[in-house]
Coordinates of C-alpha atoms and ligand atoms in Angstrom, one line a residue:
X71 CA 0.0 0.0 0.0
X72 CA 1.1 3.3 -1.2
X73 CA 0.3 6.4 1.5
X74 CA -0.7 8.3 -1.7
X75 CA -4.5 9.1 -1.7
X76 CA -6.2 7.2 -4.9
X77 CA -10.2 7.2 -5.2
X78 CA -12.0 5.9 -7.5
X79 CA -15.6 5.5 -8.8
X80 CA -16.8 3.1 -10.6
X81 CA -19.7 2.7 -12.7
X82 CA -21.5 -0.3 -14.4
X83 CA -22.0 1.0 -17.9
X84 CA -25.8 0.2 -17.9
X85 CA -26.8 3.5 -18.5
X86 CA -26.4 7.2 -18.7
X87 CA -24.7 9.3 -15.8
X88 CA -27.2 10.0 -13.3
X89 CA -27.2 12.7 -10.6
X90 CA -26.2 10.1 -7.8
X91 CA -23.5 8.5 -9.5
X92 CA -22.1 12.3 -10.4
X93 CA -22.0 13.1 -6.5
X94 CA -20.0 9.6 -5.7
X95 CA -17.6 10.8 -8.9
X96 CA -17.5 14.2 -7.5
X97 CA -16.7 13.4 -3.9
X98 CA -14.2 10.9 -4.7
X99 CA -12.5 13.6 -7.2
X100 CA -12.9 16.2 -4.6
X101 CA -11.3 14.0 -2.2
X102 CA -8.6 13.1 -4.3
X103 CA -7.8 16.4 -5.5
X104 CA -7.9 18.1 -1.8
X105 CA -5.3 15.6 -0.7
X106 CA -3.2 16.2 -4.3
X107 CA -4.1 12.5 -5.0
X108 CA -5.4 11.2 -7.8
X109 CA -8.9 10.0 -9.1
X110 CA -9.3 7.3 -10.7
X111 CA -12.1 6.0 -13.6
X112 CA -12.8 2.1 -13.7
X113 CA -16.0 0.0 -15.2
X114 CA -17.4 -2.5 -13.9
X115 CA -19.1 -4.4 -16.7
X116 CA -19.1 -8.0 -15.7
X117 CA -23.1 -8.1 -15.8
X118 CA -23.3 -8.3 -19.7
X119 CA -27.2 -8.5 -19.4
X120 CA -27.2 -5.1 -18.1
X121 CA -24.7 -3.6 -20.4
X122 CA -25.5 -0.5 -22.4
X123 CA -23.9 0.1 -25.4
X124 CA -22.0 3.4 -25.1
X125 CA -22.6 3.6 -21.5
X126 CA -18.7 4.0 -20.7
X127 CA -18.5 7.0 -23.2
X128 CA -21.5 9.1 -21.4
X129 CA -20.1 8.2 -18.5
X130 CA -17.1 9.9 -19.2
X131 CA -18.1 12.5 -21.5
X132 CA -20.7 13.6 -18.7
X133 CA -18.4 13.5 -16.2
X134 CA -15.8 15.7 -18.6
X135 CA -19.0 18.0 -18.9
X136 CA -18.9 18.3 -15.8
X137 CA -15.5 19.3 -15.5
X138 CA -14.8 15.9 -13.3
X139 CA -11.2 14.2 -15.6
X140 CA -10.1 11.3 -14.2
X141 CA -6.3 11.0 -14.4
X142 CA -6.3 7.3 -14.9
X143 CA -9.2 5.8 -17.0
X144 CA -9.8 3.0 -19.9
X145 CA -8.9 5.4 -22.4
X146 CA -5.8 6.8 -20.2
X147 CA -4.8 3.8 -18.5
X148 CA -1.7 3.6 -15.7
X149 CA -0.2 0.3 -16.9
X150 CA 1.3 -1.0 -13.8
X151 CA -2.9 -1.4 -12.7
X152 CA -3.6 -3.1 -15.9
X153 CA -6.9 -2.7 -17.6
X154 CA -9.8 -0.1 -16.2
X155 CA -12.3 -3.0 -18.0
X156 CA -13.4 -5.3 -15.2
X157 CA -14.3 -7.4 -18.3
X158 CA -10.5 -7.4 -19.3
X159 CA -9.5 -8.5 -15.5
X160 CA -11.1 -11.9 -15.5
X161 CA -7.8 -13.6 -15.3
X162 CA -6.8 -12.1 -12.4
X163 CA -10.1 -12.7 -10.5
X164 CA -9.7 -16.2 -11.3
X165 CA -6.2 -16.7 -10.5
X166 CA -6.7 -15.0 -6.8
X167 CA -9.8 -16.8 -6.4
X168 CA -8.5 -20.2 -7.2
X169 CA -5.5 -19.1 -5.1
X170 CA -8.2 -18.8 -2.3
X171 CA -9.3 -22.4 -2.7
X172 CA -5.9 -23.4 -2.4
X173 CA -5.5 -22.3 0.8
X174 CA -8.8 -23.2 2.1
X175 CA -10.2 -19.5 1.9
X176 CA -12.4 -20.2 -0.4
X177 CA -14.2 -23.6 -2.0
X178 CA -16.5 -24.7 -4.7
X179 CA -19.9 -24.7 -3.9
X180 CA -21.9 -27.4 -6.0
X181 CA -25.6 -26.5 -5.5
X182 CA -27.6 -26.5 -8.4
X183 CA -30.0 -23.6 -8.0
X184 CA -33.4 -25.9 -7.1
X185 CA -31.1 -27.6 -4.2
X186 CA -30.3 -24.0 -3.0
X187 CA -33.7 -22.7 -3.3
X188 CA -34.8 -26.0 -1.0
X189 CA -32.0 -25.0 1.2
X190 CA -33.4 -21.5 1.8
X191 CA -37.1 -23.1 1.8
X192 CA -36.1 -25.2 4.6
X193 CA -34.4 -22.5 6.8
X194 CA -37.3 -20.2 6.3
X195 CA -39.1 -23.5 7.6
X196 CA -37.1 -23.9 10.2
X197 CA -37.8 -20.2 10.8
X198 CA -34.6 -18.4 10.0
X199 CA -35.5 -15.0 8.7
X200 CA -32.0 -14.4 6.4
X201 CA -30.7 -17.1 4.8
X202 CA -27.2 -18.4 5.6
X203 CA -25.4 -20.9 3.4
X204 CA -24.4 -24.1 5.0
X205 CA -21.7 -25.5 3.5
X206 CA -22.8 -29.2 4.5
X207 CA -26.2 -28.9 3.4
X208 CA -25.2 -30.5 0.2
X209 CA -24.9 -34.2 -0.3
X210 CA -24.2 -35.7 -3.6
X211 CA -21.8 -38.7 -4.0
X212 CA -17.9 -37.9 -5.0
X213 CA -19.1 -39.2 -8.7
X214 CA -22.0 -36.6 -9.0
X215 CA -19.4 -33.9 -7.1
X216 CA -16.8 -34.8 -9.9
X217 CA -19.3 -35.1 -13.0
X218 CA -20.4 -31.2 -11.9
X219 CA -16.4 -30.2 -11.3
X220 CA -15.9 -31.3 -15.2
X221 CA -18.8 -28.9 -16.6
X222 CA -18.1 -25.8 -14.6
X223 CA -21.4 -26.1 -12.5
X224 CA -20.1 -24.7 -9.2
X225 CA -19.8 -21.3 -7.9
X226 CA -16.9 -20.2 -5.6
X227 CA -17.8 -19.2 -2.1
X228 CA -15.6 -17.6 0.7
X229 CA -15.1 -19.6 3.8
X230 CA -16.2 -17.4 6.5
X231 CA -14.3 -18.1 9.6
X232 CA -16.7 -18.3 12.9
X233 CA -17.4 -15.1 14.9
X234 CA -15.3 -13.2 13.6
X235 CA -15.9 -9.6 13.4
X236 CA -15.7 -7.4 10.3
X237 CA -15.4 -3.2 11.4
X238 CA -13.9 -0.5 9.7
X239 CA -14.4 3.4 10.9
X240 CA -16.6 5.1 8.4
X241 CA -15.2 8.4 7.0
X242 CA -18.9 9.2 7.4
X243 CA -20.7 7.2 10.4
X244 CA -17.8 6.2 12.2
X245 CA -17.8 2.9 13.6
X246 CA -19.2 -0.1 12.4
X247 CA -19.1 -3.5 13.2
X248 CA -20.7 -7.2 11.4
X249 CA -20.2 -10.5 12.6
X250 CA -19.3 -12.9 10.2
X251 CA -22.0 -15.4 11.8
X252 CA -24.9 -12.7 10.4
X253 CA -23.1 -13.0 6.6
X254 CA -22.3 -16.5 6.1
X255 CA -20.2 -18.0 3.4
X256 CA -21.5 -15.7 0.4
X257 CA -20.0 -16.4 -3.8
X258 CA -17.4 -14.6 -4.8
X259 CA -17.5 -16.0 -8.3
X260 CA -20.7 -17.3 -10.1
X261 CA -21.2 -20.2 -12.2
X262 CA -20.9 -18.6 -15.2
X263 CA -17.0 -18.1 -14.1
X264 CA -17.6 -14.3 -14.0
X265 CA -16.6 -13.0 -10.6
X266 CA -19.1 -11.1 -8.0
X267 CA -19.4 -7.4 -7.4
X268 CA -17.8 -8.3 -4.2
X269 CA -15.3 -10.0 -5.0
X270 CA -14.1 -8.0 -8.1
X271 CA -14.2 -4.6 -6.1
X272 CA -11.7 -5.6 -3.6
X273 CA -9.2 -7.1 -6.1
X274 CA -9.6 -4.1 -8.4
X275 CA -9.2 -2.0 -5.2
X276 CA -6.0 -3.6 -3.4
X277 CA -4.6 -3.4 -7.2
X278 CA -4.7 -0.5 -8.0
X279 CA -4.0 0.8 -4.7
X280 CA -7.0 2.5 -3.9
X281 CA -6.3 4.3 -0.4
X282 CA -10.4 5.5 0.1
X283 CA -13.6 4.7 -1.3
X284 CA -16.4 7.2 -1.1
X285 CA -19.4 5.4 -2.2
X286 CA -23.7 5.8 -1.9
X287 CA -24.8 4.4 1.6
X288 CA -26.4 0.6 -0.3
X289 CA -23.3 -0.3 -0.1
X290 CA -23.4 -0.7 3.3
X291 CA -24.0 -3.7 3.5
X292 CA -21.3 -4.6 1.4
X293 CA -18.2 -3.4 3.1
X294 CA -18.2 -6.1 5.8
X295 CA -18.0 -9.3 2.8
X296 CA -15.0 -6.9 1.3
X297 CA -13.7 -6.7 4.3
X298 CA -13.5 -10.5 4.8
X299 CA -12.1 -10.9 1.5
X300 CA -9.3 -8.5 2.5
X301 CA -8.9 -10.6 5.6
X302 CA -8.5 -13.2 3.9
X303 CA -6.1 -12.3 1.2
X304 CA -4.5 -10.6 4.2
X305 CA -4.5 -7.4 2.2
X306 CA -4.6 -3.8 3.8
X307 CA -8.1 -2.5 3.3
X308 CA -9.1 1.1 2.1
X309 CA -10.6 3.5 4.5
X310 CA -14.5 3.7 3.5
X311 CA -17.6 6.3 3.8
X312 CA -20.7 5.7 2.8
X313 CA -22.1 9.1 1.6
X314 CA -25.9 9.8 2.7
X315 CA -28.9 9.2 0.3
X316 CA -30.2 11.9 -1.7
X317 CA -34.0 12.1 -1.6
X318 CA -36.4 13.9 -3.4
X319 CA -38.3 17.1 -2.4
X320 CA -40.7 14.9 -0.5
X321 CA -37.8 13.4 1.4
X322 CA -37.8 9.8 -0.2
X323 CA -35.0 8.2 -1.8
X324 CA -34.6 9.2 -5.3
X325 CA -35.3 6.3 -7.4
X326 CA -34.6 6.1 -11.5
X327 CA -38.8 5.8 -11.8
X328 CA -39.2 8.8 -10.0
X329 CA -40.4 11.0 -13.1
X330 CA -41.2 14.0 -11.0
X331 CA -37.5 15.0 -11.4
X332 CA -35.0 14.6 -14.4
X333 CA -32.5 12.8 -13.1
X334 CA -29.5 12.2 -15.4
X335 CA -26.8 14.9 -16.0
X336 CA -27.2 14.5 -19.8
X337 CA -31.3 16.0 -19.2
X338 CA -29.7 18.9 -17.3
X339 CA -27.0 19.5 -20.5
X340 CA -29.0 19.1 -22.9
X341 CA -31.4 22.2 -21.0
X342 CA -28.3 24.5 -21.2
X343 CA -27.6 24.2 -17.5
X344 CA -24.3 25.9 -16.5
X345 CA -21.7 23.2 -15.1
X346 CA -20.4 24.7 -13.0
X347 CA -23.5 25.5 -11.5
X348 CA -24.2 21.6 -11.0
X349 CA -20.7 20.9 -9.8
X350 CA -20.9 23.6 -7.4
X351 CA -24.9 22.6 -6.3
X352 CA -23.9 18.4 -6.2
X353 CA -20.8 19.5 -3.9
X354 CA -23.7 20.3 -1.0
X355 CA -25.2 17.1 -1.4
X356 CA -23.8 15.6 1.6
X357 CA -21.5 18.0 2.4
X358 CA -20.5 21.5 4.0
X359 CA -18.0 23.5 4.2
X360 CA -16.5 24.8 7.7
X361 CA -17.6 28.7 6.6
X362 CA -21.2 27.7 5.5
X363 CA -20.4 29.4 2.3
X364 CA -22.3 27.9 -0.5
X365 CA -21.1 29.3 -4.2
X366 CA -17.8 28.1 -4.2
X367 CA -15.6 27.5 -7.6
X368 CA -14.1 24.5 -8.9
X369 CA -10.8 25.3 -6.9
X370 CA -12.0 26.6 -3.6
X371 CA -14.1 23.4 -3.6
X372 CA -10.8 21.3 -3.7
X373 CA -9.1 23.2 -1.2
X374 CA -12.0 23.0 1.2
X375 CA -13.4 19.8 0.6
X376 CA -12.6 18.6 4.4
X377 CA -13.9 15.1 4.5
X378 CA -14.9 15.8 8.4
X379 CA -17.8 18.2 6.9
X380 CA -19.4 14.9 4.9
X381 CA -23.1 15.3 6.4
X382 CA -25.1 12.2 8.5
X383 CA -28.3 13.3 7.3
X384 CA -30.3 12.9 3.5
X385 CA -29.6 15.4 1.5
X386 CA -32.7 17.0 -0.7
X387 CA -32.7 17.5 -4.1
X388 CA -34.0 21.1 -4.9
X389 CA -33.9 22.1 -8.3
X390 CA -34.8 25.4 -7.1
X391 CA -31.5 25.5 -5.6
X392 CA -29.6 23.9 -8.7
X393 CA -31.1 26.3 -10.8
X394 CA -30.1 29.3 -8.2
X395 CA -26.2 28.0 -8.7
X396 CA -26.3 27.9 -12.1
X397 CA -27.9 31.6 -12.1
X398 CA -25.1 33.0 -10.3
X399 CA -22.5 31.3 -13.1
X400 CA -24.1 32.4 -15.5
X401 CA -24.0 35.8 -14.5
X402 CA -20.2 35.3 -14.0
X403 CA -19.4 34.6 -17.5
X404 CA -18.4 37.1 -20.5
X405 CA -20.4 38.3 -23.3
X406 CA -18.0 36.8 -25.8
X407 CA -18.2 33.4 -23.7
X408 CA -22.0 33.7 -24.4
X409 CA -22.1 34.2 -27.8
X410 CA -20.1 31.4 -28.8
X411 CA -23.0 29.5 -27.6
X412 CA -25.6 31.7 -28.6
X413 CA -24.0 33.4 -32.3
X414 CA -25.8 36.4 -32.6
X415 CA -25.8 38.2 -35.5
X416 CA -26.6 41.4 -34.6
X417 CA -24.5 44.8 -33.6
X418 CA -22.2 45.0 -30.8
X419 CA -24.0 47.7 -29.2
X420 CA -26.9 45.8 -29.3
X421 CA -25.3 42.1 -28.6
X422 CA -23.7 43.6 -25.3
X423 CA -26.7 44.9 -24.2
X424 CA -28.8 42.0 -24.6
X425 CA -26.8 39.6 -22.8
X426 CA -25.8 42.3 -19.8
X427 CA -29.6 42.2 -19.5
X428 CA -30.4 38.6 -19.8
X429 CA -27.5 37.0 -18.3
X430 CA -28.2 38.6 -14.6
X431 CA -31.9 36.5 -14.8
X432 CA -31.1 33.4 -17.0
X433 CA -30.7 29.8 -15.1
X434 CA -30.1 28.4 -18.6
X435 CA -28.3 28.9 -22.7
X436 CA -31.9 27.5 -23.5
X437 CA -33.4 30.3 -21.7
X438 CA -31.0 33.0 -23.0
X439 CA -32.1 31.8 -26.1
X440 CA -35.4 32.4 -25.8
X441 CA -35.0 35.6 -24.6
X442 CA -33.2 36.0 -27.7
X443 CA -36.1 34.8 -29.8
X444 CA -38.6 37.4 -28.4
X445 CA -36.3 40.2 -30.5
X446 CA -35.4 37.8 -33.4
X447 CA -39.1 36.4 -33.9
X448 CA -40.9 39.8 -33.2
X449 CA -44.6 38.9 -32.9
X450 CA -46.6 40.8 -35.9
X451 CA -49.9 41.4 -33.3
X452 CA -50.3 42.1 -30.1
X453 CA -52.0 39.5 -28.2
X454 CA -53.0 40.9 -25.1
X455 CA -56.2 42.7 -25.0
X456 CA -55.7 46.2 -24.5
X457 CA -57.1 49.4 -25.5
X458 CA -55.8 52.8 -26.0
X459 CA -55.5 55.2 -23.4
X460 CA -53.6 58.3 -22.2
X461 CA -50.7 57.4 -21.1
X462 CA -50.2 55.4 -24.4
X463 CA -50.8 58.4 -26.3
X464 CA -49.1 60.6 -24.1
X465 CA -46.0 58.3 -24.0
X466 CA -45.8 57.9 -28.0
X467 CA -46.2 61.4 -28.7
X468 CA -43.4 62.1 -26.6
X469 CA -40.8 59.4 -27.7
X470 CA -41.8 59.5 -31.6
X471 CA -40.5 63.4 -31.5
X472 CA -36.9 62.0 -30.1
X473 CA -34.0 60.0 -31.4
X474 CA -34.1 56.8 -30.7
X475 CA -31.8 56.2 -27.4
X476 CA -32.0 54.6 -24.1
X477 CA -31.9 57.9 -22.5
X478 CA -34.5 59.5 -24.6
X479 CA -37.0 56.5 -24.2
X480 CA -36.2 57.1 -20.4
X481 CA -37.0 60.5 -20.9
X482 CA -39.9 59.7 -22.8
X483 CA -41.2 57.8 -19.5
X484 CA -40.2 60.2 -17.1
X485 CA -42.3 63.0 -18.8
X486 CA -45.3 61.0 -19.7
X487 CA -45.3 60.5 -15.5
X488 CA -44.9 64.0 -14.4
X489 CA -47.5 65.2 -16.9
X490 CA -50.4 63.1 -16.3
X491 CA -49.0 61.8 -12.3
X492 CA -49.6 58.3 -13.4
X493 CA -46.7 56.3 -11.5
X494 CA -46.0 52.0 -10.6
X495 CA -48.0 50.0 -12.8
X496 CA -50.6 52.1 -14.2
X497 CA -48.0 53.9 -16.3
X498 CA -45.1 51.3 -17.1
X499 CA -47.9 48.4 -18.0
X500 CA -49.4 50.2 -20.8
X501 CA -45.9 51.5 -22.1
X502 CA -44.0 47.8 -21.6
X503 CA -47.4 45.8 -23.4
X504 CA -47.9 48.3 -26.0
X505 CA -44.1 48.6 -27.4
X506 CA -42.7 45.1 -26.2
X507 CA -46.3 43.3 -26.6
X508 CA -45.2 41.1 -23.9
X509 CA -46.4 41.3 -19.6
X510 CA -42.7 41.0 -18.4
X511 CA -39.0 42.0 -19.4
X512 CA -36.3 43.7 -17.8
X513 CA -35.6 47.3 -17.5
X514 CA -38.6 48.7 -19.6
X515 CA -36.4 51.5 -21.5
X516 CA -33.9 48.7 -22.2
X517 CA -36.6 46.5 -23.0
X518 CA -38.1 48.8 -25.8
X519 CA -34.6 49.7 -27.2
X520 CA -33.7 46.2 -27.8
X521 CA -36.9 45.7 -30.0
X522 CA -34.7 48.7 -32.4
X523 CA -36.5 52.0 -33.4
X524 CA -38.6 50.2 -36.9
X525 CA -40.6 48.0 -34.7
X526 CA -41.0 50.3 -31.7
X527 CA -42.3 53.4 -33.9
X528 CA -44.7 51.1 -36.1
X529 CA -45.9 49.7 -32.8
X530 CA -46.2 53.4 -31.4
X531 CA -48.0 54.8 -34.0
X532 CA -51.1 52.9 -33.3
X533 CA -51.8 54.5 -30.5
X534 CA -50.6 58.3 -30.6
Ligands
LIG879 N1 -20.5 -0.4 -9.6 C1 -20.8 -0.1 -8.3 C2 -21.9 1.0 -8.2 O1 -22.0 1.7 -9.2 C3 -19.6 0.4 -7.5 C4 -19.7 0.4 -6.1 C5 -18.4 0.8 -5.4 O2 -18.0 1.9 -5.5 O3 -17.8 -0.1 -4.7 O4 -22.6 1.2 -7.3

């Protein structure tokens, strides 16, 4: 074991990145990074059935999104760990495991699967409510044993050693303990020769010298069979947390079905979300730093990321909240940053004042762009009722007698105020509706310059 700090996170490829598995990537790259270790990317893809075919890529390409790069990954592999495919490791599995057999660690187990469902019938019989494996239960003669030896029908349990206890100190709950008499002798490879998540995560771990391993709280109930499996390779284990669930609004666990929510980074992407807002909102999931300060960049969230702060309780999922983070980047970022993503074609005087505007109220590029759109696809009628009145007529005789400027159009609405004492809403409702032909906008002088002197006048005229 090294004493440099390696995470890791490790994703089955059977689907697209979703916003759980982007907090366990994050924290474990936060971790890393805070400790100038290094994060790791590996796949495990032993469960073929499950498999999705360019899961690996949107894992990763998410994750770049994102702005989370592994330093070691299949496509930039360190090759003194081997392969980053657990698919590409089988060897090794089955070399240590049949290493494990030699020395009595480990041993084939020959139930076919109706003489181990009768085994769990009979203990829940016998009323045992979770099943333990007995290794005697099974009694075939040495013929039958060596008939099922020759065609691979076995599976390859770990021989648990009596009461013995299993405890690590949880970087997030602190100490816990599991008999091995509550797990019993569990497979570590099946009988289609492919090993076990258990068993594969430990021998990828000690391997590649993984020093901690930040993962979701269902694996829980893992750690204590990994542990044995150290114990019994006589391996030094990682240090592990279990981070806390991340619920929904209504406090319950998110779950993949939940539809109330989008729930894969790609959704929030392909919306125009900002990042670094997301990076900066998953961060809190679970987590806090010391000053309670929550918009934090990319770097003062590495140099913070104090694994002490890692939070006991659930943490909720607020898009609100998301959508308040990515505000604030948004904000942050540069006209000329903006229009690379939003190419607009008009003049500079009117592309900077546009997105000075919009960009202090946008959550999203989709949303910039439809703000955009209201100047770009200028409705030809106005579709709110309304009916001429005084300050309308007022307001356009003013303005159409002036060059067309921010000032003068603030000018314009200044005078139409003092000379009929129309203020608030009675007089900026008419004015905004009448030129804009829409309820809402920013700044109304700004508003009405943006829609250029043409439309404005022609709109105007209507009602002087
Ligand atoms: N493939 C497992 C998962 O996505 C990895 C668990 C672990 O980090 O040990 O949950």
């Amino acid at each position: 074991m090294t004493n440099k700090i390696r995470t890791r996170y490790a994703p089955s490829p059977t689907g697209y990145l979703h916003i759980g598995g982007a907090r366990t990537a994050l924290f474990n790259y936060l971790y890393a990074k805070h400790f100038g270790g290094e994060f790791i990317f590996r796949l495990e893809d032993t469960d073929i059935e499950r498999n999705v075919e360019g899961g690996e890529a949107s894992q990763l390409d998410n994750l770049a999104w994102l702005g989370i790069i592994p330093d070691e990954s299949p496509l930039k592999p360190n090759k003194k760990y081997g392969k980053y495919r657990q698919s590409e490791r089988l060897d090794l599995y089955k070399q240590i495991a049949e290493d494990l057999i030699k020395h009595n660690l480990a041993y084939k187990a020959y139930d076919s699967t109706e003489e181990l469902k009768k085994q769990h019938d009979e203990q829940e019989k016998a009323g045992i409510v979770s099943f333990r494996y007995d290794r005697n239960w099974l009694k075939i003669s040495p013929e039958e044993k060596a008939k099922r030896d020759k065609n691979n029908e076995y599976s390859i349990r770990l021989a648990l050693p009596k009461n013995e206890v299993y405890e690590w100190n949880d970087l997030v709950r602190g100490l816990i303990s599991v008999n091995s008499d509550d797990i019993g002798d569990f497979v570590i490879v099946k009988s289609d020769g492919y090993p076990t998540y258990n068993f594969a995560v430990v021998v990828d771990d000690h391997s590649m010298e993984i020093s901690h391993v930040l993962r979701g709280e269902e694996h829980i109930t893992n750690t204590p069979k990994q542990i044995a499996i150290y114990k019994a390779l006589k391996w030094d284990m990682p240090l592990f947390g279990h981070l806390t669930i991340i619920t929904n609004m209504e406090g319950k666990k998110l779950s993949k079905r939940d539809t109330s929510l989008k729930q894969f980074i790609e959704d929030y992407k392909n919306e125009g979300y900002l990042p670094e807002g997301i990076f900066n909102f998953l961060a809190l999931l679970g987590w806090t730093s010391a000053d309670a300060k929550e918009l934090m960049t990319k770097e003062e969230l590495i140099q913070k990321f104090e694994p002490e702060r890692l939070s006991k309780s659930p943490s909720k999922f607020d898009i609100i909240k998301m959508d308040w983070f990515s505000k604030q980047y948004m904000k942050t970022k540069s006209n000329e940053e903006l229009n690379k993503i939003l190419k607009i074609k008009k003049d500079k005087e009117w592309t900077t004042l546009f997105l000075d505007t919009y960009k202090q109220n946008a959550v999203t590029y989709n949303q910039l762009k439809e703000d955009l759109n209201i100047y770009l696809k200028t409705k030809k009628t106005l579709d709110i009722p309304y009916e001429k009145n005084n300050v309308l007529s007022t307001f356009a005789s003013i303005l159409l007698n002036k060059e067309f400027s921010i000032e003068n159009i603030q000018s314009a609405i200044d005078e139409t105020k003092n000379k009929l004492n129309v203020k608030g809403k009675d007089l900026f409702m008419p004015i905004r509706i009448a030129t804009t032909y829409e309820e809402h906008g920013p700044e109304l002088a700004k508003a009405i310059f943006l829609f250029g002197k043409e439309i404005v006048f022609e709109r105007l005229k209507k009602w002087s």
